[in-house]
């Protein structure tokens, strides 16, 4: 506790409401699968893929943290209103730029003010 | 991943180095066991109890987050140097003041820049 | 821009609404005036002194940062609800513990989601 | 205090060391000059333009905050090592995605652990 919710492939989920719930809270790490050591490497974390999340005052994505295995690389915090505010929905998206020196496993945590912590699948990056 | 390290009672750990490693990274939640609904309630999070943690530039406690079950209440971030800096050691300590409306279970996460995330034992607070 | 609002002695402000507005947003640094080098030193930052601030979803104190002159020592972030939530009011209060090595000038910034950044008066601390 | 350093056009600065000092600390807001109300709008904040900043353990860019006038939209925090670590240099760069509803004036703050807060020039965005 707090519970770390983990992504489940929504194609294997039957109920539409559950697909939506899981997808809209899940962080997804988007980046190239290879990086050059010592060079800037863009990593986009997007919350939700097929569904959008509310941006209500009492229910919004407040932060997104990027980890390389156990090490935090960066974190972005947001306020209700970033995605249009009360009654609107969207996909929190942030692009961090990091320099990797060796093979990495990138993971993101998203925090929803109502439904807590959500962990992305890990994405392996080969660094040469 | 990232691994969430959890506190183990160090009295049950034999090796001195391991006792030190576990204790100095573990967050401990200190507060009264009962709170009055609607009134300010002090919650101290202290990292380490019997041992101290380095405050080196490349190895320090960078943040402490306080959760009530799955909900984040507050988070404090620090920089290397807060506890004296390079070569010094200490116990990162922060007191948050929160208003609880019903029974709570408080948990803290500490983040060490070298050894990742550490979760405290949960502390139950009766709210009347 | 963003505007850094600075505290004005409310005894010199005439209008009650303005006294309230200034006081409830202003950060105040509370600590001893002398510290011992290398020892833990408690610094409490409290937002508002004579008046309280709303803790509404769209209007709350979201963070408090503590500086020693130009250097950030620590920052605490909060969520709407920390002080009781919608319709309630209070004084955001956090106690950081820091180790000072030489004379310090402590200043705090508070951030209100509706009225921006507010800077406290500086508090001099003699370190011996 | 803390001092808010503001960008000075380095073409009007004579000393090379001073050009470097000002440029490498200054946040620059990069985005389109017009946005569509209710649609995601990418805003990149880059620290430094012509010069790079160290990423040393005791001297790095620790955070970048994005404001629309007095309102904080988002903030990203980093650790020493994000740009390659000790002995390396780079330009901290983060892309936030926000939804604007009316004309905005975007400003960024960068925080250097050695040289404090730096405010970017404001960038006006027409929203239609």
mmCIF file of C-alpha atoms in Angstrom, chain C residues 1-2 4 67 69-72 109 117, chain D residues 1-10 13 15-29 45-49 51-54 59-67 69 72 74-76 92 96 106-122:
data_model
loop_
_atom_site.group_PDB
_atom_site.id
_atom_site.type_symbol
_atom_site.label_atom_id
_atom_site.label_comp_id
_atom_site.label_asym_id
_atom_site.label_seq_id
_atom_site.Cartn_x
_atom_site.Cartn_y
_atom_site.Cartn_z
ATOM 1 C CA UNK C 1 6.005 37.366 -14.357
ATOM 2 C CA UNK C 2 4.857 35.244 -12.632
ATOM 3 C CA UNK C 4 6.102 37.321 -6.772
ATOM 4 C CA UNK C 67 15.088 28.791 0.422
ATOM 5 C CA UNK C 69 18.947 33.032 0.126
ATOM 6 C CA UNK C 70 18.998 31.786 -3.482
ATOM 7 C CA UNK C 71 19.307 28.112 -2.668
ATOM 8 C CA UNK C 72 16.286 25.852 -2.400
ATOM 9 C CA UNK C 109 7.494 30.702 -1.253
ATOM 10 C CA UNK C 117 3.374 32.909 -5.756
ATOM 11 C CA UNK D 1 15.050 36.903 -2.351
ATOM 12 C CA UNK D 2 15.539 34.315 -3.753
ATOM 13 C CA UNK D 3 16.719 36.444 -6.642
ATOM 14 C CA UNK D 4 14.824 35.831 -9.856
ATOM 15 C CA UNK D 5 17.437 36.137 -12.576
ATOM 16 C CA UNK D 6 16.063 37.318 -15.878
ATOM 17 C CA UNK D 7 17.353 36.703 -19.374
ATOM 18 C CA UNK D 8 19.434 39.435 -20.982
ATOM 19 C CA UNK D 9 20.048 39.297 -24.724
ATOM 20 C CA UNK D 10 23.562 37.894 -24.810
ATOM 21 C CA UNK D 13 26.791 41.197 -23.337
ATOM 22 C CA UNK D 15 32.360 39.123 -21.867
ATOM 23 C CA UNK D 16 32.325 35.577 -23.206
ATOM 24 C CA UNK D 17 32.124 34.054 -19.697
ATOM 25 C CA UNK D 18 29.105 36.193 -18.900
ATOM 26 C CA UNK D 19 27.353 35.318 -22.181
ATOM 27 C CA UNK D 20 27.884 31.656 -21.317
ATOM 28 C CA UNK D 21 26.703 32.101 -17.709
ATOM 29 C CA UNK D 22 23.499 33.877 -18.698
ATOM 30 C CA UNK D 23 22.631 31.711 -21.672
ATOM 31 C CA UNK D 24 23.234 28.310 -20.104
ATOM 32 C CA UNK D 25 20.966 29.129 -17.150
ATOM 33 C CA UNK D 26 18.165 30.790 -19.037
ATOM 34 C CA UNK D 27 14.966 28.957 -19.768
ATOM 35 C CA UNK D 28 13.551 29.405 -23.271
ATOM 36 C CA UNK D 29 9.948 28.663 -24.137
ATOM 37 C CA UNK D 45 11.123 24.457 -22.326
ATOM 38 C CA UNK D 46 14.838 24.287 -23.030
ATOM 39 C CA UNK D 47 17.482 25.608 -20.691
ATOM 40 C CA UNK D 48 20.257 27.322 -22.643
ATOM 41 C CA UNK D 49 20.389 28.043 -26.334
ATOM 42 C CA UNK D 51 25.684 27.195 -24.407
ATOM 43 C CA UNK D 52 25.292 24.049 -22.319
ATOM 44 C CA UNK D 53 25.040 23.672 -18.548
ATOM 45 C CA UNK D 54 27.015 21.223 -16.378
ATOM 46 C CA UNK D 59 25.660 21.756 -10.006
ATOM 47 C CA UNK D 60 22.779 20.848 -12.262
ATOM 48 C CA UNK D 61 19.385 22.036 -13.449
ATOM 49 C CA UNK D 62 16.999 20.507 -10.935
ATOM 50 C CA UNK D 63 13.649 21.765 -12.164
ATOM 51 C CA UNK D 64 11.762 23.607 -14.854
ATOM 52 C CA UNK D 65 8.342 25.121 -14.199
ATOM 53 C CA UNK D 66 5.915 26.411 -16.819
ATOM 54 C CA UNK D 67 3.597 29.301 -15.973
ATOM 55 C CA UNK D 69 1.124 34.459 -16.357
ATOM 56 C CA UNK D 72 1.653 27.252 -12.794
ATOM 57 C CA UNK D 74 3.330 22.095 -14.927
ATOM 58 C CA UNK D 75 6.739 21.440 -13.448
ATOM 59 C CA UNK D 76 9.422 18.892 -14.213
ATOM 60 C CA UNK D 92 17.703 20.355 -20.016
ATOM 61 C CA UNK D 96 4.712 19.669 -21.729
ATOM 62 C CA UNK D 106 3.925 31.480 -21.161
ATOM 63 C CA UNK D 107 6.948 31.883 -18.924
ATOM 64 C CA UNK D 108 9.338 29.298 -17.553
ATOM 65 C CA UNK D 109 11.458 29.166 -14.428
ATOM 66 C CA UNK D 110 14.591 27.040 -14.327
ATOM 67 C CA UNK D 111 16.322 26.226 -11.056
ATOM 68 C CA UNK D 112 20.074 25.614 -10.912
ATOM 69 C CA UNK D 113 21.332 24.062 -7.680
ATOM 70 C CA UNK D 114 24.247 26.517 -7.608
ATOM 71 C CA UNK D 115 22.901 29.670 -9.246
ATOM 72 C CA UNK D 116 19.243 29.695 -8.289
ATOM 73 C CA UNK D 117 16.132 30.707 -10.191
ATOM 74 C CA UNK D 118 16.119 31.909 -13.810
ATOM 75 C CA UNK D 119 13.058 33.263 -15.552
ATOM 76 C CA UNK D 120 12.530 33.078 -19.289
ATOM 77 C CA UNK D 121 11.176 35.820 -21.490
ATOM 78 C CA UNK D 122 7.396 35.566 -21.797
#
